[in-house]
XYZ file of C-alpha atoms in Angstrom:
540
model
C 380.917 123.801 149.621
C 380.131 127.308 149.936
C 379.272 129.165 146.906
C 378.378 132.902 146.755
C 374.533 133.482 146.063
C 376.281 135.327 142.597
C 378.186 132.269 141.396
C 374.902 130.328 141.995
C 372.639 132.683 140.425
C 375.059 132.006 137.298
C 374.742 128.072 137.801
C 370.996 128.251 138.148
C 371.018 130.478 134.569
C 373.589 128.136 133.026
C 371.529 124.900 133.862
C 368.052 126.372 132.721
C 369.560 127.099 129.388
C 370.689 123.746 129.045
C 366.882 122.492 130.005
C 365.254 124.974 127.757
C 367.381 123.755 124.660
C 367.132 120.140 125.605
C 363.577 120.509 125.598
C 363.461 120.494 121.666
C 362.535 117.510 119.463
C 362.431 113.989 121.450
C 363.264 115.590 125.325
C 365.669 115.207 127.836
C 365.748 111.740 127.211
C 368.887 108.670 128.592
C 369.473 108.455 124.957
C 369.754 111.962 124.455
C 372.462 112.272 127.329
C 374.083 109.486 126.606
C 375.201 110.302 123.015
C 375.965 113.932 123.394
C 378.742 114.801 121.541
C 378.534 118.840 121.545
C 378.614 118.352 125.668
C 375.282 120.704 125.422
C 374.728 118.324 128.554
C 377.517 119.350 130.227
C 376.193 121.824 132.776
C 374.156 118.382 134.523
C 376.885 115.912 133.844
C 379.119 117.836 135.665
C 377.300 118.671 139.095
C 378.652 117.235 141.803
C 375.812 115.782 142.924
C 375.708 113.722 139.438
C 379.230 112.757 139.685
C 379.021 111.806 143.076
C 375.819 109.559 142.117
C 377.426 108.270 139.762
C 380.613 107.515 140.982
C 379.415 105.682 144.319
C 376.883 103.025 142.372
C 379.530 102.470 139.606
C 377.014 104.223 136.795
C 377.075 106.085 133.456
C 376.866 109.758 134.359
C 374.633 110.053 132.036
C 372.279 107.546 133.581
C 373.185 109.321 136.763
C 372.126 112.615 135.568
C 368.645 111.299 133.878
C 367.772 110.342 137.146
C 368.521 113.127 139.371
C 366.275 115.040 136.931
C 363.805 112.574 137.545
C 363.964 112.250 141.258
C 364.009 116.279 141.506
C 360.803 116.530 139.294
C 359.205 114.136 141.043
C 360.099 115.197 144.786
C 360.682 118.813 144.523
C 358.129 120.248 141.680
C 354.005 119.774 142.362
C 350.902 119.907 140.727
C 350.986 122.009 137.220
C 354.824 122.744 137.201
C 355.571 118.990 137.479
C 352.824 118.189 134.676
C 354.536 120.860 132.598
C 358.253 119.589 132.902
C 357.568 115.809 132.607
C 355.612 116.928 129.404
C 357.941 119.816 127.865
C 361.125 117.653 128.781
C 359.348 114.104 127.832
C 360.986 112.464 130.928
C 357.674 109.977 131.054
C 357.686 110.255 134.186
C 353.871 110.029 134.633
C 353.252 107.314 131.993
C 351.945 104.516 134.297
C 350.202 106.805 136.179
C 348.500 108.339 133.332
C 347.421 104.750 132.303
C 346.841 103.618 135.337
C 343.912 106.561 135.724
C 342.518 105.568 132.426
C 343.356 108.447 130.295
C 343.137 108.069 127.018
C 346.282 105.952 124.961
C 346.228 108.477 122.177
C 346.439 111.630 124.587
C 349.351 109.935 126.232
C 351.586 108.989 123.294
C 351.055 112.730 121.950
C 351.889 113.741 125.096
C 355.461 111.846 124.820
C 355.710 112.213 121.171
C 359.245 113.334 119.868
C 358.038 116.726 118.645
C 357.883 119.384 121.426
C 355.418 121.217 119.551
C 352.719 118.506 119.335
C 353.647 117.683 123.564
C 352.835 121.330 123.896
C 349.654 121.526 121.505
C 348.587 118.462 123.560
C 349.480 119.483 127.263
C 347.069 122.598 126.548
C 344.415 120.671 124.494
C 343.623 118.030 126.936
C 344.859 120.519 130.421
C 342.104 119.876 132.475
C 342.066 115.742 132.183
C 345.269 115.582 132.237
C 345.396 117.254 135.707
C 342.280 114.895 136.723
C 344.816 111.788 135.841
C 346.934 112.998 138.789
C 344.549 114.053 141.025
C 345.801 117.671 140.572
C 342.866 120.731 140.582
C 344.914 122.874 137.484
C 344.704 126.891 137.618
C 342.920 127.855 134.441
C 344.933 126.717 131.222
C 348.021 129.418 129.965
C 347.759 130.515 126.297
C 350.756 128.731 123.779
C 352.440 132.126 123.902
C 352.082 132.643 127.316
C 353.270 128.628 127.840
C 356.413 128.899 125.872
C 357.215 132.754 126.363
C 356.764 132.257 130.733
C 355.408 129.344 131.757
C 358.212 126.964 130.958
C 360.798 128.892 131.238
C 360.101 129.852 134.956
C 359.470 125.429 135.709
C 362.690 124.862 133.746
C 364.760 127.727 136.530
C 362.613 126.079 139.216
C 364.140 122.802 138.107
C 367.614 124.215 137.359
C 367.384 125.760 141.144
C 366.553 122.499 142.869
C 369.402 120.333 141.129
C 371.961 122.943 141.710
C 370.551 122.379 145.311
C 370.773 118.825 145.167
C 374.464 119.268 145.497
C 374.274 118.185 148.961
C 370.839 115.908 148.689
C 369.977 113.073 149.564
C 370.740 110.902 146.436
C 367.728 108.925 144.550
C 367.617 105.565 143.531
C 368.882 105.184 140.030
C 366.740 103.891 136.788
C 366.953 101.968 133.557
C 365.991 102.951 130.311
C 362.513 101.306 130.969
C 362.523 103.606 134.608
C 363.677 100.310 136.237
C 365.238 100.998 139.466
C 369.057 100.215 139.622
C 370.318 98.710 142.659
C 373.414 100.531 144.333
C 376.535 98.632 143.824
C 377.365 98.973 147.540
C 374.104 96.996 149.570
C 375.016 97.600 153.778
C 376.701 94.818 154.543
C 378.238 96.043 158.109
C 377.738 98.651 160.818
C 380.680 100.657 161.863
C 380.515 103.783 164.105
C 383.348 106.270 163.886
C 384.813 108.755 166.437
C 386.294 111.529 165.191
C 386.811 114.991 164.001
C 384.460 116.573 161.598
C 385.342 120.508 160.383
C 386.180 122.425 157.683
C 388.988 122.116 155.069
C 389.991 125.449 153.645
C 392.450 123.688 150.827
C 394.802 125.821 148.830
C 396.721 123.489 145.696
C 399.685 125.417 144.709
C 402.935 124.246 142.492
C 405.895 125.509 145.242
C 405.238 126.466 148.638
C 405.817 130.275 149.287
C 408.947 131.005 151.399
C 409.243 132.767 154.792
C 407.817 136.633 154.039
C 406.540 135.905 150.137
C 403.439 134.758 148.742
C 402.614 132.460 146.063
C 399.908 132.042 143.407
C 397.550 128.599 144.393
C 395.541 127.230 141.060
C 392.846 125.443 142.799
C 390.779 126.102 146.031
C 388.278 124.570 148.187
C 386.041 125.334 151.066
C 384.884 121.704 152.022
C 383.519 119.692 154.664
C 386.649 117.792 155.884
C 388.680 115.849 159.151
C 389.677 112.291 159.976
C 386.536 111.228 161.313
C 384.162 112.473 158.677
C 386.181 111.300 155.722
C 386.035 107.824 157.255
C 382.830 107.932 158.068
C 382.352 109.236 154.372
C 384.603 106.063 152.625
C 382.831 103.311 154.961
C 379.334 104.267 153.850
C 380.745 104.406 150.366
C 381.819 101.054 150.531
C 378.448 99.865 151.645
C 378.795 99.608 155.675
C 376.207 101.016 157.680
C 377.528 103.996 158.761
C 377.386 105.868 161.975
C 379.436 109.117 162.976
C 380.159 110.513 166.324
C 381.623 113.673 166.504
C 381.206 117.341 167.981
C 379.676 119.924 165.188
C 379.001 123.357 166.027
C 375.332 125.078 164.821
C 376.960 127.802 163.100
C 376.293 128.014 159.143
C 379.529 125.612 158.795
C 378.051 123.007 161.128
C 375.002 122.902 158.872
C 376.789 122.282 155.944
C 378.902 119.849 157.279
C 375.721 117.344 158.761
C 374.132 117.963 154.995
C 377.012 116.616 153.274
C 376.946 113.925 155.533
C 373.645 113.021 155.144
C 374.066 113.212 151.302
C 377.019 111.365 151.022
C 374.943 107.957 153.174
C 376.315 108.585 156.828
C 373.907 108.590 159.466
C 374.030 111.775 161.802
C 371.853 110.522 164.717
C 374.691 110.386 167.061
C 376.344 113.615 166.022
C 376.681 115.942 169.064
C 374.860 119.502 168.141
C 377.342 122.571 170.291
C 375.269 125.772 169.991
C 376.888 129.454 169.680
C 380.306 128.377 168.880
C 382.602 127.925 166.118
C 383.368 124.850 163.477
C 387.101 124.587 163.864
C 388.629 124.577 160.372
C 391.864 122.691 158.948
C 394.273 124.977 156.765
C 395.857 122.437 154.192
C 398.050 123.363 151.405
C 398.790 120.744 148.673
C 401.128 120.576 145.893
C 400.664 119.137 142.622
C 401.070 115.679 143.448
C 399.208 115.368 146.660
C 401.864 116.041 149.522
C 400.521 118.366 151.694
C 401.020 120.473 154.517
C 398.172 121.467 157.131
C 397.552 123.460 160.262
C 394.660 122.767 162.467
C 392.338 125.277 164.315
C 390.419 122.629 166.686
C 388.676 125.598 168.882
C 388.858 122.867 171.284
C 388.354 124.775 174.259
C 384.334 124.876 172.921
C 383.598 122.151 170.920
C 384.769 118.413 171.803
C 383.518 115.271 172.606
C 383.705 114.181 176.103
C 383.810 110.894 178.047
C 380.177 110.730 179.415
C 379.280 112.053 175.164
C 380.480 108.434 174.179
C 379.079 106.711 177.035
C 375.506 108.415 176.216
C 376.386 106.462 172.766
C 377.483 103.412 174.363
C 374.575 100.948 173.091
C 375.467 102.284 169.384
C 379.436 101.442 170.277
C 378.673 98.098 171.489
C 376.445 96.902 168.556
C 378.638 97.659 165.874
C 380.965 95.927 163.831
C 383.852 97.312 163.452
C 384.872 100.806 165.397
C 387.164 103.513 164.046
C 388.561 106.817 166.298
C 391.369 109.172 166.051
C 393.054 111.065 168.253
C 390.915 114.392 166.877
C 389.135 113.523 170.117
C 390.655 114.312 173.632
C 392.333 111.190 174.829
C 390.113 110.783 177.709
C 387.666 110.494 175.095
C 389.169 107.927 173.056
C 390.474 105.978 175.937
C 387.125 105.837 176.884
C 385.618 104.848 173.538
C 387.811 102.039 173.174
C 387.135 100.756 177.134
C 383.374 100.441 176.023
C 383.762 98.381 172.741
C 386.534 96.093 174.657
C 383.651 95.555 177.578
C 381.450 93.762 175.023
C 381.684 90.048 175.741
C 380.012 88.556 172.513
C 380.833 89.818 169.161
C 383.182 92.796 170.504
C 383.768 95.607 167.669
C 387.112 95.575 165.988
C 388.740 98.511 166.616
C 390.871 100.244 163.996
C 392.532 103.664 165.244
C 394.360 106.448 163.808
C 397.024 108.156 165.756
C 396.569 111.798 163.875
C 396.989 114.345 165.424
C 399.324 112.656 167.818
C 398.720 113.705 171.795
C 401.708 115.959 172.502
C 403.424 115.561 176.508
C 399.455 113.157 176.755
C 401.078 109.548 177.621
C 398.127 107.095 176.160
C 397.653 103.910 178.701
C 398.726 100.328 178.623
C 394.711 99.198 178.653
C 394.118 101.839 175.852
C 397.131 100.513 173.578
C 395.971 96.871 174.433
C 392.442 97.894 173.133
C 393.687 98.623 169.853
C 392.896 95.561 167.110
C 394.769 98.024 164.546
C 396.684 100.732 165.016
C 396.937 102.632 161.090
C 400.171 105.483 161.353
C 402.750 107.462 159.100
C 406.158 107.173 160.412
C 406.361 110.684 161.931
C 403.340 109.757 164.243
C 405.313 107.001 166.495
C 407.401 110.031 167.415
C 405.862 110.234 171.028
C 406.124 106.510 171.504
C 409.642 106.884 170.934
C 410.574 108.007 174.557
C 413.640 110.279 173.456
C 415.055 107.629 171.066
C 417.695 109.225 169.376
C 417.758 109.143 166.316
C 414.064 108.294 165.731
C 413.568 104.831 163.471
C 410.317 103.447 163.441
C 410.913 99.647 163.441
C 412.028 99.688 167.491
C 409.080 101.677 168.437
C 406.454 99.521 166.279
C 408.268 96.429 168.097
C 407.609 98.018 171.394
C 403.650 99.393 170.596
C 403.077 95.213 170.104
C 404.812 94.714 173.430
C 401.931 97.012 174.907
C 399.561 95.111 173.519
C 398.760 96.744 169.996
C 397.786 93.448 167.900
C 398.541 95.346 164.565
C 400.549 97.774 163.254
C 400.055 99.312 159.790
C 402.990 101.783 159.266
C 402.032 103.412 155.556
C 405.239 104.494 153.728
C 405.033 105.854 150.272
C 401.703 104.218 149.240
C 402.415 100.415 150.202
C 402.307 99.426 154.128
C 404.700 97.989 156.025
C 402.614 95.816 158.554
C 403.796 94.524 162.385
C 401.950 91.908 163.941
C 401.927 89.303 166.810
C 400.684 86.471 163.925
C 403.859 87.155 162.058
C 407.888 87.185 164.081
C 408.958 89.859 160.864
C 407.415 92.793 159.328
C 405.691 92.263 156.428
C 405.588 94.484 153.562
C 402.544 95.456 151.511
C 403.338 95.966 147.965
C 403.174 99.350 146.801
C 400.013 100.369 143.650
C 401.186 102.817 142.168
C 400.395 105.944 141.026
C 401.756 109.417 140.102
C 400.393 111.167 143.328
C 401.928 110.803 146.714
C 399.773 109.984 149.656
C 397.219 112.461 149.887
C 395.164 113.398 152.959
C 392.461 111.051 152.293
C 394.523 108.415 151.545
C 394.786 107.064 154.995
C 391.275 107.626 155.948
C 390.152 105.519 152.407
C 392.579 102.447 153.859
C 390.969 102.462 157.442
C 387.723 101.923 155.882
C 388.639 99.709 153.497
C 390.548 97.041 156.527
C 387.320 97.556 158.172
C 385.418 96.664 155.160
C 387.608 93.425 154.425
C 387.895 92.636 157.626
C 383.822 92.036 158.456
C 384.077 90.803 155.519
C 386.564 88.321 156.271
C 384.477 87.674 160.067
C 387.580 89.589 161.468
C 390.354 87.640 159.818
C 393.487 89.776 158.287
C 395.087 88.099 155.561
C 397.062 89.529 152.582
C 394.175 90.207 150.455
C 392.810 92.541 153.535
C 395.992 94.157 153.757
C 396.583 94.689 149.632
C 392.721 95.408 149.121
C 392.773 97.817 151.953
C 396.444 99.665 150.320
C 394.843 99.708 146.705
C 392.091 101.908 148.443
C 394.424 104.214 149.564
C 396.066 104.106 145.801
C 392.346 104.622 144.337
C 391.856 107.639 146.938
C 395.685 109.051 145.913
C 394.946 108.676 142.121
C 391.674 110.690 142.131
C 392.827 113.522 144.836
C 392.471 116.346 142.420
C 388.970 115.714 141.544
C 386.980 117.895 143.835
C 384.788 114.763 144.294
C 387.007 111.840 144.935
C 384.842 108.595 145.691
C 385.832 104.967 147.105
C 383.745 101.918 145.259
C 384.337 97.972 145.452
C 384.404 98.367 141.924
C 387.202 100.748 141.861
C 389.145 98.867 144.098
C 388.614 95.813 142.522
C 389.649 97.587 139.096
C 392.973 98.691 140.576
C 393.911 95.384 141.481
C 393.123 93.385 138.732
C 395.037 95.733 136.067
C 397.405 95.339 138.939
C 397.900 91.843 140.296
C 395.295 90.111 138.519
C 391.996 88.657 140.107
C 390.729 85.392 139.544
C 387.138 86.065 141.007
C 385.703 88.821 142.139
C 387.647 90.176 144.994
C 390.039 87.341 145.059
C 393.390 87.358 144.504
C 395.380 84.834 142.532
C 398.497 84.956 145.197
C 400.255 81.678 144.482
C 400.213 78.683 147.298
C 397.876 80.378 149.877
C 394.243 79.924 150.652
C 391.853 82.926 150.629
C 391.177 82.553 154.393
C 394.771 81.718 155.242
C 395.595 84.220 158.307
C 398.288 87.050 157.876
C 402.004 86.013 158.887
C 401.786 82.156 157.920
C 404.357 82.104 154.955
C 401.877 84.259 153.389
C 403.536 87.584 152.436
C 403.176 88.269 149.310
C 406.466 87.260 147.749
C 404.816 85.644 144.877
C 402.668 88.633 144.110
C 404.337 90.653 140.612
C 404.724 93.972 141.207
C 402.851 96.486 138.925
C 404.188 98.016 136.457
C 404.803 101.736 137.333
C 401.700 103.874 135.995
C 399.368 106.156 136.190
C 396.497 103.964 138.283
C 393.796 106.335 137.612
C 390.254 104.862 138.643
């Protein structure tokens, strides 16, 4: 997001006030964060970059936040300042490496010991060997006065600076109480490649829309990396899947921001197509207090895009992959085009899951594209141009007639279940709604798509009921936590929803009455015998 070199200045100030007090008796130790009850800590729970670290590998946010302090003294401070924070802070960080270099045990444990003033006495006491221990040539020692009156407090800002900068870094690995590493939750299991939009969201959250010629107050807003494409891209990688995005971002400020949020949040940019001297388009989207929404696009299309002969340049990518999602953000030349090149693959072709937003208005889409489509994820409203002037518009006619032109799936989403048309089954089947006090939110959609393309590699490219309800209770985990500026898709999560929901005999497996877990989708299995949830708040 962007953030006015003012507000950060205050951030920076806020966070190295919250170092310099949490340098007192034993540190900035896990402990330490972990029992805070005064929420001193606060300031580092609450970056994004912490919550987003935590939320992704399922951890404590305090065990999130130790080691993003950790990682960020370690990568981003050298030589003396690092000494002087792993010391001042007693993050013993350097403890192996200290013993490993043979300094003295007794040196070592005063350096650690739970009394600032006797880490301080013996940081300056022993300066120059501990400096040798790291291989570090130290400027001449500071006085105490001059240690604890400048010296610290200008390494504690430098700290403060770089996590408030980590808000769009590269997470680290996570640690234990012992410094353990922690492995991530979500290990790649998958490679999908996405085509789509990526731009930014300018996102007002009001309680009433304004009428024609007023205005209205909005309580929230947001300036945030945003469009179909990148928020799939964003929820795959989440979920563990190798991640690739191709899309068209512009070099502009905007553009930079968008590929570091990318790279932050675990998608891989290689493929990205760089436009120079133009303009990120930008989404206008105005939501109301329980998630509906409004938007109005600015695609600048006329510069930026991604062409035909972009996606063939990226056709070895395409053809290797998994599972492929596009929208129609991209011209539908383009996606025609994308899907022709994963259908061409004759051994282990992707599956192809696409999403029909923004619809092409007076663009007719071909038979071959529509017969290239594994799974075809819509809203009602967006099999308008399918309909061919049927009058009144109803859905059901016009899903019948997209599986007559060869779509093998339709998943119409209504009201935060699915509704789901297939050639395996002669009758719609319905999804059962999770529910939750939000309506479907923008993200919503985009958290299901990666979720059926999740299951579904999981599942070697079966769809059964528990790919259909794990992939809806996504899309009820991404509804619940819309508000938070931060909203993150886990396994866990997922999982979590389900079993307060439906109830889950294993991990990931779901106790539906006379069916197998492999049985396909439309064989008597359609979820009849699954209780509905009772209606609450699914917050996860």
């Amino acid at each position: 997001m962007i953030d006015s070199s003012d507000n950060q200045a205050d951030k920076v100030r806020l966070l190295a006030g919250m170092l310099e007090k949490l340098r007192t008796h034993d540190g900035l130790t896990l402990e330490r964060l972990s029992s805070d009850r005064t929420g001193l800590a606060a300031p580092l729970i609450d970056l994004a970059v912490t919550r987003r670290y935590a939320n992704s590998h399922n951890l404590d946010p305090a065990v999130a936040a130790f080691t993003l302090v950790l990682s960020c003294v370690r990568d981003d401070l050298d030589g003396t300042q690092q000494i002087i924070a792993d010391a001042i802070l007693g993050l013993r960080l350097h403890l192996k490496a200290y013993d490993d270099a043979g300094l003295d045990g007794n040196i070592t444990r005063s350096l650690y010991n739970p009394s600032v003033t006797r880490r301080r006495q013996t940081l300056l006491s022993n300066w120059h060997r501990i400096h040798r221990a790291l291989g570090t040539e130290p400027d001449p020692a500071p006085s105490d006065r001059s240690l604890r009156g400048t010296t610290e407090p200008a390494v504690l800002r430098k700290l403060a600076k770089r996590l408030i900068d980590r808000n769009y870094a590269p997470e680290p690995r996570a640690v234990t109480k012992s410094g353990g590493p922690i492995a991530p939750e979500n290990e790649q299991s998958g490679r999908v490649v996405v085509v789509g939009g990526a731009v930014m969201d300018v996102i007002f959250r009001t309680k009433s829309l304004p009428a024609p010629e007023t205005s209205s107050e909005a309580f929230s807003f947001d300036l945030t990396p945003g469009g179909k494409g990148l928020t799939q891209a964003v929820a795959t990688a989440h979920l563990g899947l190798e991640t690739y995005l191709i899309a068209a971002v512009a070099d502009d400020r905007f553009g930079e921001e968008i590929l570091a949020y990318l790279d932050a949040e675990g998608v891989n940019t290689s493929l990205v197509k760089r436009v120079p001297g133009v303009r990120t388009p930008f989404t206008g989207v105005i939501e109301r207090e329980l998630g509906d929404s409004i938007a109005v696009n600015w695609r600048n299309e006329g510069s930026i895009h991604l062409t035909p002969s972009d996606v063939v340049d990226r056709r070895t990518e395409i053809e290797s992959c998994d599972a492929l999602l596009t929208t129609f953000e991209v011209p539908r030349t383009t996606m025609q085009e994308t899907l022709a090149i994963a259908d061409g693959v004759q051994d282990h072709r992707p599956l192809t899951i696409v999403t029909p937003g923004q619809p092409y208005i007076n663009e007719r889409i071909s038979h071959d594209a529509l017969s290239r489509m594994d799974y075809l994820v819509a809203h009602s409203w967006e099999l308008g141009p399918f309909a061919q002037g049927q009058t009144p518009f109803n859905p059901d006619p016009v899903a019948r007639n997209l599986l007559a032109f060869g779509v093998q799936t339709l998943c119409l989403l209504v009201s935060g279940g699915c509704t789901v048309y297939s050639h395996r089954a002669q009758d719609p089947i319905g999804v059962p709604t999770l529910p939750t006090i939000y309506k479907e939110t923008s993200a919503a959609r985009d958290a299901f798509c990666a979720a059926l393309a999740a299951k579904l590699i999981e599942n070697d490219g079966v769809f059964s009921n528990k790919v259909a309800l794990w992939a809806a209770a996504a899309m009820s985990c991404a509804a619940a936590n819309y508000s938070q500026s931060d909203w993150m898709l886990t396994r866990a999560r997922i999982d979590a929803l389900l079993d307060r929901s439906f109830g889950i005999s294993d991990v990931g497996i779901l106790a539906v009455p006379s069916t197998t877990d492999t049985a396909p989708f439309g064989d008597r299995n359609d979820f009849r015998n699954i209780p509905q949830a009772a209606a609450k708040d699914q917050r996860v």
